[in-house]
Amino acid sequence: MSRTCASAPIKAECSRRWSAPGRPSSSPCPGFGRKLAAATRKVPAERHSDPQALRRLRARIGLDHAVWPASGARPDRGPLLEFFGAIGLDIFELWGMTETTGCVTTNHAGTHRPGTVGRAVPGIEVRTATDGEVLVRGPLVCAGYLQPDGAIRPAADAGGWLRTGDVGVLDAEAT
């Protein structure tokens, strides 16, 4: 959901704000949640459990064709994730970074645990250092950083582990 706005009026406003001088640095779509909530108020309360009404609502906010919606945004999006769940759209949280060429961990249907970023994708190992830093090893980890002289400074240590700089916790289910 980063840099993606749902409906045309919201998208137009976000586009205008994103390109405006002095735009907020934390979000390209400030007030998106409020606008989304306002769009949903037009659905009468008695229709909130009606599958057809929920389909129309998802269409109205531009999410009627979403198949596997995911978010790699900051982790404290509980109310927003609950809202989407209430309209029949589970948002799967994931985690990754540029040095891992994208997604390292993700939730899936059937194993979705809100508030977690899921399990490592196949072929990737994840562990935590003694200080809690998340370490990643696998084929998705970039070779390194291109230096001005053309040399590549390795991103990972000699054992292949990338120190991500992120702090995390692995539970018994490795999520």
PDB file of C-alpha atoms in Angstrom:
ATOM      1  CA  MET A   1       0.000   0.000   0.000  1.00  0.00           C
ATOM      2  CA  SER A   2       2.978   2.277  -0.043  1.00  0.00           C
ATOM      3  CA  ARG A   3       2.576   4.831  -2.821  1.00  0.00           C
ATOM      4  CA  THR A   4      -0.652   3.215  -3.991  1.00  0.00           C
ATOM      5  CA  CYS A   5      -4.002   4.900  -3.651  1.00  0.00           C
ATOM      6  CA  ALA A   6      -7.257   3.107  -4.280  1.00  0.00           C
ATOM      7  CA  SER A   7      -9.959   5.201  -5.905  1.00  0.00           C
ATOM      8  CA  ALA A   8      -9.625   7.785  -8.661  1.00  0.00           C
ATOM      9  CA  PRO A   9     -10.489  10.851  -6.499  1.00  0.00           C
ATOM     10  CA  ILE A  10      -8.149   9.694  -3.757  1.00  0.00           C
ATOM     11  CA  LYS A  11      -5.455   8.860  -6.314  1.00  0.00           C
ATOM     12  CA  ALA A  12      -5.757  12.292  -7.905  1.00  0.00           C
ATOM     13  CA  GLU A  13      -5.454  14.024  -4.553  1.00  0.00           C
ATOM     14  CA  CYS A  14      -2.483  11.891  -3.528  1.00  0.00           C
ATOM     15  CA  SER A  15      -0.798  12.571  -6.842  1.00  0.00           C
ATOM     16  CA  ARG A  16      -1.307  16.294  -6.348  1.00  0.00           C
ATOM     17  CA  ARG A  17       0.056  16.141  -2.780  1.00  0.00           C
ATOM     18  CA  TRP A  18       2.982  13.885  -3.713  1.00  0.00           C
ATOM     19  CA  SER A  19       4.237  16.354  -6.282  1.00  0.00           C
ATOM     20  CA  ALA A  20       3.513  19.462  -4.202  1.00  0.00           C
ATOM     21  CA  PRO A  21       6.402  21.434  -2.716  1.00  0.00           C
ATOM     22  CA  GLY A  22       6.790  20.758   1.012  1.00  0.00           C
ATOM     23  CA  ARG A  23       4.872  17.487   0.801  1.00  0.00           C
ATOM     24  CA  PRO A  24       4.838  15.354   3.950  1.00  0.00           C
ATOM     25  CA  SER A  25       7.785  12.969   3.941  1.00  0.00           C
ATOM     26  CA  SER A  26       6.066  10.157   5.848  1.00  0.00           C
ATOM     27  CA  SER A  27       3.301   9.365   3.373  1.00  0.00           C
ATOM     28  CA  PRO A  28       2.510  10.134  -0.231  1.00  0.00           C
ATOM     29  CA  CYS A  29      -1.193   9.742   0.597  1.00  0.00           C
ATOM     30  CA  PRO A  30      -1.857  11.664   3.821  1.00  0.00           C
ATOM     31  CA  GLY A  31      -5.373  11.145   5.110  1.00  0.00           C
ATOM     32  CA  PHE A  32      -5.897   8.030   2.985  1.00  0.00           C
ATOM     33  CA  GLY A  33      -7.423   6.122   5.916  1.00  0.00           C
ATOM     34  CA  ARG A  34      -9.915   8.908   6.637  1.00  0.00           C
ATOM     35  CA  LYS A  35     -10.949   9.081   2.986  1.00  0.00           C
ATOM     36  CA  LEU A  36     -11.296   5.319   2.832  1.00  0.00           C
ATOM     37  CA  ALA A  37     -13.469   5.307   5.948  1.00  0.00           C
ATOM     38  CA  ALA A  38     -15.625   8.084   4.457  1.00  0.00           C
ATOM     39  CA  ALA A  39     -16.135   6.025   1.291  1.00  0.00           C
ATOM     40  CA  THR A  40     -17.325   3.077   3.375  1.00  0.00           C
ATOM     41  CA  ARG A  41     -19.890   5.144   5.315  1.00  0.00           C
ATOM     42  CA  LYS A  42     -22.112   5.122   2.247  1.00  0.00           C
ATOM     43  CA  VAL A  43     -22.751   1.405   2.800  1.00  0.00           C
ATOM     44  CA  PRO A  44     -25.680   1.008   5.243  1.00  0.00           C
ATOM     45  CA  ALA A  45     -24.775  -0.870   8.453  1.00  0.00           C
ATOM     46  CA  GLU A  46     -27.208  -3.703   7.667  1.00  0.00           C
ATOM     47  CA  ARG A  47     -25.247  -4.413   4.463  1.00  0.00           C
ATOM     48  CA  HIS A  48     -21.825  -4.778   6.158  1.00  0.00           C
ATOM     49  CA  SER A  49     -22.117  -8.574   6.136  1.00  0.00           C
ATOM     50  CA  ASP A  50     -23.663  -8.775   2.664  1.00  0.00           C
ATOM     51  CA  PRO A  51     -21.057 -10.329   0.302  1.00  0.00           C
ATOM     52  CA  GLN A  52     -22.412  -8.410  -2.707  1.00  0.00           C
ATOM     53  CA  ALA A  53     -22.249  -5.094  -0.831  1.00  0.00           C
ATOM     54  CA  LEU A  54     -18.678  -5.875   0.237  1.00  0.00           C
ATOM     55  CA  ARG A  55     -17.744  -6.697  -3.375  1.00  0.00           C
ATOM     56  CA  ARG A  56     -19.171  -3.350  -4.489  1.00  0.00           C
ATOM     57  CA  LEU A  57     -17.285  -1.589  -1.698  1.00  0.00           C
ATOM     58  CA  ARG A  58     -14.010  -3.247  -2.751  1.00  0.00           C
ATOM     59  CA  ALA A  59     -14.761  -2.155  -6.328  1.00  0.00           C
ATOM     60  CA  ARG A  60     -15.482   1.387  -5.196  1.00  0.00           C
ATOM     61  CA  ILE A  61     -12.099   1.687  -3.509  1.00  0.00           C
ATOM     62  CA  GLY A  62     -10.325   0.055  -6.437  1.00  0.00           C
ATOM     63  CA  LEU A  63      -9.561  -3.304  -4.841  1.00  0.00           C
ATOM     64  CA  ASP A  64     -12.139  -5.543  -6.507  1.00  0.00           C
ATOM     65  CA  HIS A  65      -9.494  -7.447  -8.498  1.00  0.00           C
ATOM     66  CA  ALA A  66      -6.932  -7.788  -5.702  1.00  0.00           C
ATOM     67  CA  VAL A  67      -5.696 -11.376  -5.528  1.00  0.00           C
ATOM     68  CA  TRP A  68      -2.855 -11.349  -3.000  1.00  0.00           C
ATOM     69  CA  PRO A  69      -2.639  -7.918  -1.379  1.00  0.00           C
ATOM     70  CA  ALA A  70       0.505  -7.445   0.671  1.00  0.00           C
ATOM     71  CA  SER A  71       2.085  -4.700   2.695  1.00  0.00           C
ATOM     72  CA  GLY A  72       5.708  -4.182   3.565  1.00  0.00           C
ATOM     73  CA  ALA A  73       4.905  -0.976   5.408  1.00  0.00           C
ATOM     74  CA  ARG A  74       5.579  -0.283   9.040  1.00  0.00           C
ATOM     75  CA  PRO A  75       4.218  -2.961  11.375  1.00  0.00           C
ATOM     76  CA  ASP A  76       1.712  -0.961  13.444  1.00  0.00           C
ATOM     77  CA  ARG A  77      -1.114  -0.987  10.919  1.00  0.00           C
ATOM     78  CA  GLY A  78      -3.531  -3.034  13.068  1.00  0.00           C
ATOM     79  CA  PRO A  79      -6.675  -0.923  12.568  1.00  0.00           C
ATOM     80  CA  LEU A  80      -6.064  -0.605   8.831  1.00  0.00           C
ATOM     81  CA  LEU A  81      -5.486  -4.358   8.464  1.00  0.00           C
ATOM     82  CA  GLU A  82      -8.624  -5.029  10.533  1.00  0.00           C
ATOM     83  CA  PHE A  83     -10.627  -2.728   8.266  1.00  0.00           C
ATOM     84  CA  PHE A  84      -9.534  -4.544   5.127  1.00  0.00           C
ATOM     85  CA  GLY A  85     -10.214  -7.906   6.798  1.00  0.00           C
ATOM     86  CA  ALA A  86     -13.729  -6.718   7.639  1.00  0.00           C
ATOM     87  CA  ILE A  87     -14.443  -6.040   3.964  1.00  0.00           C
ATOM     88  CA  GLY A  88     -13.159  -9.479   3.006  1.00  0.00           C
ATOM     89  CA  LEU A  89      -9.627  -8.546   1.995  1.00  0.00           C
ATOM     90  CA  ASP A  90      -6.774  -9.913   4.086  1.00  0.00           C
ATOM     91  CA  ILE A  91      -3.565  -7.916   3.677  1.00  0.00           C
ATOM     92  CA  PHE A  92      -0.558 -10.213   3.990  1.00  0.00           C
ATOM     93  CA  GLU A  93       2.346  -8.587   5.774  1.00  0.00           C
ATOM     94  CA  LEU A  94       5.822  -9.241   4.446  1.00  0.00           C
ATOM     95  CA  TRP A  95       9.394  -8.059   4.983  1.00  0.00           C
ATOM     96  CA  GLY A  96      12.329  -7.480   2.712  1.00  0.00           C
ATOM     97  CA  MET A  97      14.841  -4.882   1.680  1.00  0.00           C
ATOM     98  CA  THR A  98      16.751  -3.686  -1.354  1.00  0.00           C
ATOM     99  CA  GLU A  99      19.766  -5.856  -0.536  1.00  0.00           C
ATOM    100  CA  THR A 100      17.565  -8.952  -0.626  1.00  0.00           C
ATOM    101  CA  THR A 101      16.087  -7.966  -3.990  1.00  0.00           C
ATOM    102  CA  GLY A 102      12.665  -7.798  -2.399  1.00  0.00           C
ATOM    103  CA  CYS A 103      10.647 -10.104  -0.195  1.00  0.00           C
ATOM    104  CA  VAL A 104      12.416 -12.315   2.379  1.00  0.00           C
ATOM    105  CA  THR A 105       9.458 -13.318   4.549  1.00  0.00           C
ATOM    106  CA  THR A 106       5.732 -13.340   3.923  1.00  0.00           C
ATOM    107  CA  ASN A 107       2.404 -14.513   5.245  1.00  0.00           C
ATOM    108  CA  HIS A 108       0.152 -16.712   3.102  1.00  0.00           C
ATOM    109  CA  ALA A 109      -3.508 -17.659   3.112  1.00  0.00           C
ATOM    110  CA  GLY A 110      -3.996 -20.396   5.694  1.00  0.00           C
ATOM    111  CA  THR A 111      -0.891 -19.398   7.668  1.00  0.00           C
ATOM    112  CA  HIS A 112      -1.632 -15.690   7.994  1.00  0.00           C
ATOM    113  CA  ARG A 113      -0.785 -14.338  11.426  1.00  0.00           C
ATOM    114  CA  PRO A 114      -1.589 -10.620  11.677  1.00  0.00           C
ATOM    115  CA  GLY A 115       1.183  -8.658  13.343  1.00  0.00           C
ATOM    116  CA  THR A 116       3.917 -10.890  11.914  1.00  0.00           C
ATOM    117  CA  VAL A 117       5.787 -10.827   8.628  1.00  0.00           C
ATOM    118  CA  GLY A 118       5.439 -14.559   8.108  1.00  0.00           C
ATOM    119  CA  ARG A 119       7.954 -17.240   7.255  1.00  0.00           C
ATOM    120  CA  ALA A 120      11.030 -17.046   5.067  1.00  0.00           C
ATOM    121  CA  VAL A 121      10.440 -17.657   1.380  1.00  0.00           C
ATOM    122  CA  PRO A 122      11.873 -20.943   0.033  1.00  0.00           C
ATOM    123  CA  GLY A 123      15.664 -20.956  -0.216  1.00  0.00           C
ATOM    124  CA  ILE A 124      16.169 -18.178   2.329  1.00  0.00           C
ATOM    125  CA  GLU A 125      17.520 -18.615   5.847  1.00  0.00           C
ATOM    126  CA  VAL A 126      16.651 -16.106   8.568  1.00  0.00           C
ATOM    127  CA  ARG A 127      18.058 -15.958  12.072  1.00  0.00           C
ATOM    128  CA  THR A 128      18.709 -13.347  14.708  1.00  0.00           C
ATOM    129  CA  ALA A 129      22.057 -12.308  16.148  1.00  0.00           C
ATOM    130  CA  THR A 130      22.551 -12.176  19.913  1.00  0.00           C
ATOM    131  CA  ASP A 131      21.621  -8.471  19.851  1.00  0.00           C
ATOM    132  CA  GLY A 132      18.354  -9.232  17.987  1.00  0.00           C
ATOM    133  CA  GLU A 133      19.528  -8.056  14.556  1.00  0.00           C
ATOM    134  CA  VAL A 134      17.895  -9.980  11.710  1.00  0.00           C
ATOM    135  CA  LEU A 135      20.400 -11.900   9.576  1.00  0.00           C
ATOM    136  CA  VAL A 136      19.542 -13.254   6.132  1.00  0.00           C
ATOM    137  CA  ARG A 137      21.320 -15.756   3.886  1.00  0.00           C
ATOM    138  CA  GLY A 138      20.328 -17.108   0.492  1.00  0.00           C
ATOM    139  CA  PRO A 139      20.293 -16.525  -3.259  1.00  0.00           C
ATOM    140  CA  LEU A 140      18.213 -13.342  -2.999  1.00  0.00           C
ATOM    141  CA  VAL A 141      20.973 -11.496  -1.114  1.00  0.00           C
ATOM    142  CA  CYS A 142      22.776  -9.115  -3.453  1.00  0.00           C
ATOM    143  CA  ALA A 143      26.463  -9.663  -4.203  1.00  0.00           C
ATOM    144  CA  GLY A 144      27.411  -6.308  -2.755  1.00  0.00           C
ATOM    145  CA  TYR A 145      27.739  -2.606  -3.266  1.00  0.00           C
ATOM    146  CA  LEU A 146      29.371  -1.138  -6.364  1.00  0.00           C
ATOM    147  CA  GLN A 147      32.209   1.177  -5.404  1.00  0.00           C
ATOM    148  CA  PRO A 148      33.387   4.218  -7.410  1.00  0.00           C
ATOM    149  CA  ASP A 149      36.463   2.299  -8.577  1.00  0.00           C
ATOM    150  CA  GLY A 150      34.285  -0.500  -9.992  1.00  0.00           C
ATOM    151  CA  ALA A 151      34.991  -2.958  -7.184  1.00  0.00           C
ATOM    152  CA  ILE A 152      32.109  -4.670  -5.390  1.00  0.00           C
ATOM    153  CA  ARG A 153      32.127  -4.502  -1.580  1.00  0.00           C
ATOM    154  CA  PRO A 154      30.358  -7.654  -0.324  1.00  0.00           C
ATOM    155  CA  ALA A 155      27.004  -7.118   1.377  1.00  0.00           C
ATOM    156  CA  ALA A 156      27.272 -10.344   3.413  1.00  0.00           C
ATOM    157  CA  ASP A 157      29.933 -11.680   5.732  1.00  0.00           C
ATOM    158  CA  ALA A 158      32.241 -14.606   4.901  1.00  0.00           C
ATOM    159  CA  GLY A 159      29.490 -17.058   5.939  1.00  0.00           C
ATOM    160  CA  GLY A 160      27.015 -15.453   3.530  1.00  0.00           C
ATOM    161  CA  TRP A 161      24.931 -13.734   6.235  1.00  0.00           C
ATOM    162  CA  LEU A 162      23.636 -10.241   5.505  1.00  0.00           C
ATOM    163  CA  ARG A 163      23.377  -8.036   8.593  1.00  0.00           C
ATOM    164  CA  THR A 164      20.128  -6.185   7.883  1.00  0.00           C
ATOM    165  CA  GLY A 165      20.218  -3.534  10.599  1.00  0.00           C
ATOM    166  CA  ASP A 166      16.629  -4.495  11.493  1.00  0.00           C
ATOM    167  CA  VAL A 167      15.735  -5.961  14.874  1.00  0.00           C
ATOM    168  CA  GLY A 168      13.284  -8.847  15.053  1.00  0.00           C
ATOM    169  CA  VAL A 169      12.145 -11.917  16.935  1.00  0.00           C
ATOM    170  CA  LEU A 170      11.684 -15.445  15.608  1.00  0.00           C
ATOM    171  CA  ASP A 171       9.001 -17.393  17.425  1.00  0.00           C
ATOM    172  CA  ALA A 172       8.572 -21.182  17.637  1.00  0.00           C
ATOM    173  CA  GLU A 173       6.881 -21.145  14.213  1.00  0.00           C
ATOM    174  CA  ALA A 174       9.753 -19.103  12.723  1.00  0.00           C
ATOM    175  CA  THR A 175       7.508 -16.126  12.015  1.00  0.00           C
TER     176      THR A 175
END
